[in-house]
Coordinates of C-alpha atoms in Angstrom, one line a residue:
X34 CA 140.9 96.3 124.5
X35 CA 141.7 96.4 128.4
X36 CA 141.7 93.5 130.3
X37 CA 140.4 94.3 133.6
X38 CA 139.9 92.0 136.9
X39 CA 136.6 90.9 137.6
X40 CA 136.7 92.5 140.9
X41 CA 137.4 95.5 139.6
X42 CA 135.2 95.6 136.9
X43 CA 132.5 94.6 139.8
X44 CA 133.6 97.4 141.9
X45 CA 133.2 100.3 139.3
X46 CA 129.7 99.1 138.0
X47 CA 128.6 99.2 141.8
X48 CA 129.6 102.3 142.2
X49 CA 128.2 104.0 139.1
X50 CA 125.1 102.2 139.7
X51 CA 124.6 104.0 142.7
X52 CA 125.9 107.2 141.2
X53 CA 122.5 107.2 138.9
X54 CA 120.3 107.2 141.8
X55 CA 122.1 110.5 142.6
X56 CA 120.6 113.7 144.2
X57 CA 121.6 115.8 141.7
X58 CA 120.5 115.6 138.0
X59 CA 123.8 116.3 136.6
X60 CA 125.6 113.4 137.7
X61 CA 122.9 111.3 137.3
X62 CA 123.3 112.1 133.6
X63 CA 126.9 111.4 133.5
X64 CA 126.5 108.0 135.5
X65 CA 123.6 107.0 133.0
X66 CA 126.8 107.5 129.8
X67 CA 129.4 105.9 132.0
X68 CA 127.5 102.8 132.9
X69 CA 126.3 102.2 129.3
X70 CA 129.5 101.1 128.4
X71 CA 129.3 98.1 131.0
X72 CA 125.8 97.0 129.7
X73 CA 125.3 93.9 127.7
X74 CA 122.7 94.1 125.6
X75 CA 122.6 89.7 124.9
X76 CA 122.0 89.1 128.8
X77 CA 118.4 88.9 129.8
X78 CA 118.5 90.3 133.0
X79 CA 121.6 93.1 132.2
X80 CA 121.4 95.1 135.6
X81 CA 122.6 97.7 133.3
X82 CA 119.7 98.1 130.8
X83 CA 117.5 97.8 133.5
X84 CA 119.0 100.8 135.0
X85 CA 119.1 102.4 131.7
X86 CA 115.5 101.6 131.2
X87 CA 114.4 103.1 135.0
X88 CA 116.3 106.1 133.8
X89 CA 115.2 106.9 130.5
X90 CA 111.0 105.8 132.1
X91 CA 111.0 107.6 135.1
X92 CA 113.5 110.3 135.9
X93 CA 112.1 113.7 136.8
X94 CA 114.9 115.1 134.8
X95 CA 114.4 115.5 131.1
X96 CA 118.7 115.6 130.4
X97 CA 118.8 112.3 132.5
X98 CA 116.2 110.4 130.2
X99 CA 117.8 111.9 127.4
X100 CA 121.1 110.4 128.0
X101 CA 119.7 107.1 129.1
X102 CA 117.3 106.9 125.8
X103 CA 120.0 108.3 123.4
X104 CA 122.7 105.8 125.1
X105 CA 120.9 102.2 125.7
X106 CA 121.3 99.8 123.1
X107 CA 118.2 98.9 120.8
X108 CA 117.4 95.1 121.4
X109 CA 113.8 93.3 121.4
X110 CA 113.6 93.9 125.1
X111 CA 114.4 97.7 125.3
X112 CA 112.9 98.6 122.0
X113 CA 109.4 99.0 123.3
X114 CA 110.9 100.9 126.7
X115 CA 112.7 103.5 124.2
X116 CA 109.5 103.7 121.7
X117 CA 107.2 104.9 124.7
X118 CA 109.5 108.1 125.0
X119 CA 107.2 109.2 121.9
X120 CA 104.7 110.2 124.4
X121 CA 107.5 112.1 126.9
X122 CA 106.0 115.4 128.5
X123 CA 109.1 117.3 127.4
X124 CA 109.8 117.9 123.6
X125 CA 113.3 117.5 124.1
X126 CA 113.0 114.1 124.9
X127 CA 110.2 113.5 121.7
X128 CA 112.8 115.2 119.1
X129 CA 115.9 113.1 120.2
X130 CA 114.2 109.7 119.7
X131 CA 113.1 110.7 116.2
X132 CA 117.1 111.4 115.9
X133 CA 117.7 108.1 117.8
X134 CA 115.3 106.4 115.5
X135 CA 116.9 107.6 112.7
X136 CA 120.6 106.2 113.5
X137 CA 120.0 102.9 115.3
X138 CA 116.7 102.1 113.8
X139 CA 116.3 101.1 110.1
X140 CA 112.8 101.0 108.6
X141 CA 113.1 97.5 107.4
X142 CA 114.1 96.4 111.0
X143 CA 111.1 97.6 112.3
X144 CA 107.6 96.1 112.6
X145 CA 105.5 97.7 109.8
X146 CA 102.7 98.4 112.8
X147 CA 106.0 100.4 114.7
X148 CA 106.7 102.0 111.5
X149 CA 103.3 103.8 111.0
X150 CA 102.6 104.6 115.0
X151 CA 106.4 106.1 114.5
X152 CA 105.4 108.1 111.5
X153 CA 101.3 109.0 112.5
X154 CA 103.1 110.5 116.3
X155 CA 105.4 112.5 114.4
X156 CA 103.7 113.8 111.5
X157 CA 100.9 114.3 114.2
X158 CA 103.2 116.3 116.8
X159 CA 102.1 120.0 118.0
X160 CA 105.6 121.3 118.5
X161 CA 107.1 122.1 115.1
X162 CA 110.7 120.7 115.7
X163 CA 109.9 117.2 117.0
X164 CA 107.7 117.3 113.4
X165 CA 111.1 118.3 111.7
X166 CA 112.8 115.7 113.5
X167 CA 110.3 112.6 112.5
X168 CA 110.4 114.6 108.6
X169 CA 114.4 114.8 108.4
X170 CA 114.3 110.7 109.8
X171 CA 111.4 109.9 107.2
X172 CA 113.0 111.7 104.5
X173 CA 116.6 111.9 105.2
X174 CA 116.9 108.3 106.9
X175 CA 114.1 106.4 106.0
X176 CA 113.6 107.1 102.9
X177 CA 116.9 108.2 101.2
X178 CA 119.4 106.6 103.0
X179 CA 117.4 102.9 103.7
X180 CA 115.0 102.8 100.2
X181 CA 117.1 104.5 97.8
X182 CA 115.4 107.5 97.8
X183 CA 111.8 105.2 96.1
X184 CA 108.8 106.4 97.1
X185 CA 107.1 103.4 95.8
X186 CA 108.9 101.0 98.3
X187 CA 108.3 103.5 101.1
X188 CA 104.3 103.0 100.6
X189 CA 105.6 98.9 100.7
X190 CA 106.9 99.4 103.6
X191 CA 103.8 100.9 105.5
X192 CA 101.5 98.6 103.6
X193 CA 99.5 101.4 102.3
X194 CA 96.7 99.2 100.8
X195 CA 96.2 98.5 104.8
X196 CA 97.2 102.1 106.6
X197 CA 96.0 104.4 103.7
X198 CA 95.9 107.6 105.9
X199 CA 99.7 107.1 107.5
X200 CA 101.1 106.2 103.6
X201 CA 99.1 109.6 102.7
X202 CA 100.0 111.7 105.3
X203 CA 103.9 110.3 105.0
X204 CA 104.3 111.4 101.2
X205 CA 102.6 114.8 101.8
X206 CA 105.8 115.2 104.4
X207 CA 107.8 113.8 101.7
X208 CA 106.5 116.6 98.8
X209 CA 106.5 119.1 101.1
X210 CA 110.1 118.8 102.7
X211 CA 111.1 118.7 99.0
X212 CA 109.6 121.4 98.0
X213 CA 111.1 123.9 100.9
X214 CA 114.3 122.3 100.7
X215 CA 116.8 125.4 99.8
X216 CA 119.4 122.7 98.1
X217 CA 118.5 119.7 95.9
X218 CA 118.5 116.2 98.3
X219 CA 120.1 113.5 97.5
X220 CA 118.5 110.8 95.2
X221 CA 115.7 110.8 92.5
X222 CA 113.5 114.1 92.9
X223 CA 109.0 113.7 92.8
X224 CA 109.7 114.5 89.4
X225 CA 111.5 111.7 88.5
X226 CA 108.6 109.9 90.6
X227 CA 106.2 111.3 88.9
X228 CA 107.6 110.7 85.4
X229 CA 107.7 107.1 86.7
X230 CA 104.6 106.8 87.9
X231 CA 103.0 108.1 84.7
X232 CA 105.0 105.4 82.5
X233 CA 103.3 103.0 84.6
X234 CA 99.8 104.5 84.7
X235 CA 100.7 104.7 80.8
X236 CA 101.6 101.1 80.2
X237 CA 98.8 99.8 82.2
X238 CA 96.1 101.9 80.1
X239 CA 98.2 100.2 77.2
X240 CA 97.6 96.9 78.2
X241 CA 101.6 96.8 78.4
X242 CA 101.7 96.6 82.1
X243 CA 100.1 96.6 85.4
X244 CA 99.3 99.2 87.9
X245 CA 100.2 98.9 91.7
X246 CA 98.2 100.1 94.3
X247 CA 101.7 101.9 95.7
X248 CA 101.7 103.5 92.1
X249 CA 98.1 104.2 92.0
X250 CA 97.8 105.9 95.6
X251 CA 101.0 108.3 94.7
X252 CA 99.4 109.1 92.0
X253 CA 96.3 109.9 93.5
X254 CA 98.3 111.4 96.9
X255 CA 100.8 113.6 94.6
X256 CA 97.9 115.4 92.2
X257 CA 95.7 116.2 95.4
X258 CA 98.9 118.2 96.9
X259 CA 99.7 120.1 93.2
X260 CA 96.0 120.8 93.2
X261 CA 96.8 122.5 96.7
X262 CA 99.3 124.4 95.3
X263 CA 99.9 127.8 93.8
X264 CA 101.2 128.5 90.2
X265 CA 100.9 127.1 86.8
X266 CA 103.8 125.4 87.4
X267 CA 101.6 122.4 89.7
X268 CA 99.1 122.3 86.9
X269 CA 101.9 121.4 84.2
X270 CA 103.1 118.7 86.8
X271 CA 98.8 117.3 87.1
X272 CA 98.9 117.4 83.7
X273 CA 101.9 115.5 82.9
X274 CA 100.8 113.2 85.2
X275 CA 97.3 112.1 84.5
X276 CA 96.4 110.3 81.4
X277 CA 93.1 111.7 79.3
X278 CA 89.9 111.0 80.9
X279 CA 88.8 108.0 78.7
X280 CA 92.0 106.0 79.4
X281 CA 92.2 106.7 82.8
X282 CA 88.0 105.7 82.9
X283 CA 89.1 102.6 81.0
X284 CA 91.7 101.6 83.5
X285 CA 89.3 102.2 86.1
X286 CA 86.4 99.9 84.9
X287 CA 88.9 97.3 84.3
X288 CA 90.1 97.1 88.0
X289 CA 86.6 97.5 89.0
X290 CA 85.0 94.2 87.1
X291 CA 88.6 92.3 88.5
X292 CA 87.3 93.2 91.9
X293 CA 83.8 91.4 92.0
X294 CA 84.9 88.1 93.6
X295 CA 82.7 84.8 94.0
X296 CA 81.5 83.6 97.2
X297 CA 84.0 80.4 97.0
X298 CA 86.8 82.1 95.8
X299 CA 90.4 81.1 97.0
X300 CA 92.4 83.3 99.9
X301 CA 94.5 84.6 96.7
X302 CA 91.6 85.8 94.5
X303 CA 90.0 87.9 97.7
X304 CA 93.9 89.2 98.1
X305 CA 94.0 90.0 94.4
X306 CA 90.6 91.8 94.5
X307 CA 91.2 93.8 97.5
X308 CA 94.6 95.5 95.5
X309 CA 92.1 96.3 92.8
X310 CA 89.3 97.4 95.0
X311 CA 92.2 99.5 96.1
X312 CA 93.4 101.0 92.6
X313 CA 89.9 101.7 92.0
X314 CA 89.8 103.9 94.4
X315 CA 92.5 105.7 93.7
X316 CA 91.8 106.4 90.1
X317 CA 88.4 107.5 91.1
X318 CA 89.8 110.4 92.9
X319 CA 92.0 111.1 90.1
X320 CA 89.2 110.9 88.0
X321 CA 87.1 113.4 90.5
X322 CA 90.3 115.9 89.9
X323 CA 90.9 116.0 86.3
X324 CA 89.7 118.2 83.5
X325 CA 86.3 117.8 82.5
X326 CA 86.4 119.8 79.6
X327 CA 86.5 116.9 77.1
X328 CA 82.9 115.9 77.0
X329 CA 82.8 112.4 76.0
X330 CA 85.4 111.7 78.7
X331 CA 82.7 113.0 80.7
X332 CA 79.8 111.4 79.7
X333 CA 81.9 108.2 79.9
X334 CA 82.8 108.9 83.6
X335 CA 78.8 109.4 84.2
X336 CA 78.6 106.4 82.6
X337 CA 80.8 104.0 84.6
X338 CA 79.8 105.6 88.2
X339 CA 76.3 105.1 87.8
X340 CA 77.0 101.7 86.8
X341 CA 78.4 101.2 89.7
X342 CA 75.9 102.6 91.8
X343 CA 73.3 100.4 90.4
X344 CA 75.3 97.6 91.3
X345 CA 74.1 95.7 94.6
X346 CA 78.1 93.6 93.5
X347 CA 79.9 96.8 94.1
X348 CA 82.3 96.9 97.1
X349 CA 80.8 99.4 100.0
X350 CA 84.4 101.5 100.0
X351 CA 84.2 102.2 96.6
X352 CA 80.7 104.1 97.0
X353 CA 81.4 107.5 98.6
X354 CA 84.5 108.0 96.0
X355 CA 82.7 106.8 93.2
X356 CA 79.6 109.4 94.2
X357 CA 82.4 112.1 95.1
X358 CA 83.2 111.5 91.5
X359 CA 79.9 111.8 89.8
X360 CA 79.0 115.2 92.0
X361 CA 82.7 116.7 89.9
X362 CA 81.6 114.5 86.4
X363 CA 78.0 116.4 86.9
X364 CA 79.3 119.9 88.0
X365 CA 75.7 120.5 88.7
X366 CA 74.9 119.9 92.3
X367 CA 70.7 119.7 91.2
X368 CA 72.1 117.5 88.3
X369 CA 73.5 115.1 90.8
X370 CA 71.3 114.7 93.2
X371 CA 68.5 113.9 90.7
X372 CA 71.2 111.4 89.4
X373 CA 71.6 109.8 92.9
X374 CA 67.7 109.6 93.8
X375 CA 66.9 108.3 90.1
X376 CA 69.8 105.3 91.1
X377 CA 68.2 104.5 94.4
X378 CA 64.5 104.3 93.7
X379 CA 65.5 102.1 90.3
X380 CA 67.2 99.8 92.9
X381 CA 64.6 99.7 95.9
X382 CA 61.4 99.6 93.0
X383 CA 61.3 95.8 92.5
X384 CA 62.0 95.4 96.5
X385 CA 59.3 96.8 97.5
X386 CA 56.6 95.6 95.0
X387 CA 56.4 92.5 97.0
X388 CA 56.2 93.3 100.8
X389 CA 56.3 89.5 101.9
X390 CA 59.7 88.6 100.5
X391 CA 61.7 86.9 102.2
X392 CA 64.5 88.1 103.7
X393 CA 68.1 87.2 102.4
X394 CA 71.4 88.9 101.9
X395 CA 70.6 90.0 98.5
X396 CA 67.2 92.1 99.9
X397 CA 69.6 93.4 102.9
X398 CA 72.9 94.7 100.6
X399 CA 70.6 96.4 98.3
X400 CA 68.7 98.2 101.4
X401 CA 72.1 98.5 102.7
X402 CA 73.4 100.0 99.9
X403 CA 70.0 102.8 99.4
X404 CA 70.9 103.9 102.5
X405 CA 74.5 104.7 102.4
X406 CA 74.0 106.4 98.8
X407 CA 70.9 108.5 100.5
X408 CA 73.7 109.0 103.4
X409 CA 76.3 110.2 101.6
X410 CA 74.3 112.1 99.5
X411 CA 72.6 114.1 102.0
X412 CA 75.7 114.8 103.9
X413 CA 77.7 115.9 100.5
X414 CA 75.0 118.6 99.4
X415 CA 73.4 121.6 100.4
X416 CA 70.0 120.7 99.2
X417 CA 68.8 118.4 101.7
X418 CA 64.8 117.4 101.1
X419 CA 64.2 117.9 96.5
X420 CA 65.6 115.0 95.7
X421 CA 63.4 113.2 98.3
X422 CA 60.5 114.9 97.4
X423 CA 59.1 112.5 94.5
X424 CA 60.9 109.2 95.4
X425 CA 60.2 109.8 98.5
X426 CA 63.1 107.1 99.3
X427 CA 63.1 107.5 103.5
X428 CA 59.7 106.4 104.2
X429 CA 60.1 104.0 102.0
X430 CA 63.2 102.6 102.9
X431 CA 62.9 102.4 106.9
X432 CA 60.3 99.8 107.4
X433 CA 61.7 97.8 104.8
X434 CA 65.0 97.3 105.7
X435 CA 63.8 96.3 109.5
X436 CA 61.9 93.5 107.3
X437 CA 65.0 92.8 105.4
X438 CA 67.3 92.6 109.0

């Protein structure tokens, strides 16, 4: 350390201050790395960062910003300055902030709401290497370096119950940087994660252990990318993961009756049934994606899903998957729609046999829930009017559900 006189030290920050409102780009840029060794990132109003911050904001020159933005220290104050170069016009300045990112920023520093806007930009991004550089801070930084290399407490970290899509689209990066990678990367491999996951998924159909929604949503995530796969090889790895049909049906049915919760229950039973609502969901889509060659699996599958359907209790999210499910149980798109139509008018029949009733939540969900069957139903096939034809559920179903609301 130097000691230097106040008036000196006064003298030469004045000076390079100036120096960064420079005519030329180039010395601008070396002004912006010699005055960040005078800033001080604990006082408020550091004339420093704020010149850092004018730089790296509004500089025509892209080398500028990117010496401001890959030299200003991170604090509370400049964070949200530095985070809004996601969105620079030049990809230059995108890729070195995922690099930035990735040295001063660890994942459990950061808000989880920053962490997904940081990830859904990057994985998002049209230019290929600011994508590489959010992948090799996701995967490299992120993931290996600050979480052990788990994926599990990666989907924590996003609070995937909450930002499903981001958690999704963040372990597809994940398997795919993985599986291009020439050398083996450091850490546990999504074999080892898948062996895990399975031991779980095992232990829970065993009544040995419970399933977290992380656990149930890699599941779910890592099958739909083997499925996209080529080779045999994937299949093995679906097949290793995934239990047989009835289990996994089982285990299914039993997070789905946990997730029916009474009108005066506590803030921690709604909590509680929301993670199941959430496994539920997941396993459904597993379900929709394993082999239905064992037939009493199948029948077992038909089984639960059109108990759900008929049930004016059953959570609204869990209706399209559940359906998207029966159509793969059925493998018979005339099969299913007859299915779906036979659910609905067994669910409006007793509504409508009394056209004065009253109207109360119970006459609205049901309607409510006709409808976004018929919805989904109509949008998920390419026969759009048989199934209609006898119940005739739409003219039905309008007038009485402006009764009902």
């Amino acid at each position: 350390n130097l000691d230097v006189d106040d008036d000196l030290w006064d003298s030469m920050l004045e000076k390079m201050l100036a120096r960064c409102r420079d005519k030329v780009p180039s010395v601008r840029a070396a002004a912006a790395l010699a005055v960040s060794f005078f800033q001080d990132p604990e006082e408020e109003d550091d004339p420093v960062v704020s010149e850092l911050i004018r730089l790296m904001s509004r500089d025509a020159s892209k080398d500028v910003r990117k010496t401001a933005l890959q030299n200003i220290a991170i604090t509370k104050a400049t964070l949200p300055h530095v985070l809004r170069r996601l969105r620079d016009n030049k990809a230059d300045v995108r890729k070195l902030l995922y690099q930035v990112i990735a040295w001063k920023m660890p994942i459990k520093k950061l808000p989880i709401s920053l962490r997904c806007d940081i990830l859904k930009i990057g994985l998002d991004e049209r230019i290929p290497s600011v994508r590489e550089a959010c992948v090799d801070m996701l995967c490299t930084t992120w993931l290996a370096e600050n979480l052990s290399s788990n994926p599990f407490s990666l989907l924590k970290c996003l609070d995937a119950e909450v930002n499903e899509k981001i958690a999704t689209a963040a372990l597809q990066a994940v398997f795919e940087r993985f599986a291009k990678s020439r050398k083996r990367m450091s850490g546990p491999s999504p074999t080892e994660w898948d062996a895990t996951a399975n031991t779980k998924l095992a232990a829970a159909t065993s009544g040995e252990g419970n399933l977290a929604s992380v656990e149930a949503l890699y599941i779910r995530v890592r099958v739909e990318w083997c499925k996209k796969q080529r080779g045999g090889v994937w299949q093995d790895a679906i097949d290793r993961l995934l239990l047989d049909l009835s289990s996994m049906t089982d285990l299914c049915n039993y997070h789905y009756q946990q997730c029916k919760t009474a009108a005066d229950a506590s803030e921690a039973e709604r909590a509680a049934a929301e993670t199941d609502i959430c496994i539920a969901r997941q396993l459904l889509q597993c379900i929709k994606m394993a082999d239905f060659g064992d037939e009493g699996g199948r029948r077992q599958v038909v089984e639960l899903i059109r108990g759900m359907l008929n049930d004016t209790e059953t959570p609204a999210v869990l209706l399209e998957s559940a359906m998207s499910c029966l159509k793969a149980a059925m493998m018979d798109e005339s099969g299913y729609i007859r299915t779906v139509a036979e659910v609905i008018s067994a669910l409006k029949e007793p509504l409508t046999a009394d056209e004065s009733e009253d109207e109360s939540p119970l006459l609205e969900q049901t309607w409510t829930q006709c409808l976004d069957m018929a919805s989904t139903l109509l949008t998920s096939t390419q026969v759009r009017t048989t199934a209609f034809t006898q119940p005739r559920l739409i003219c039905h179903t309008e007038p009485a559900v402006r009764r009902a609301r």
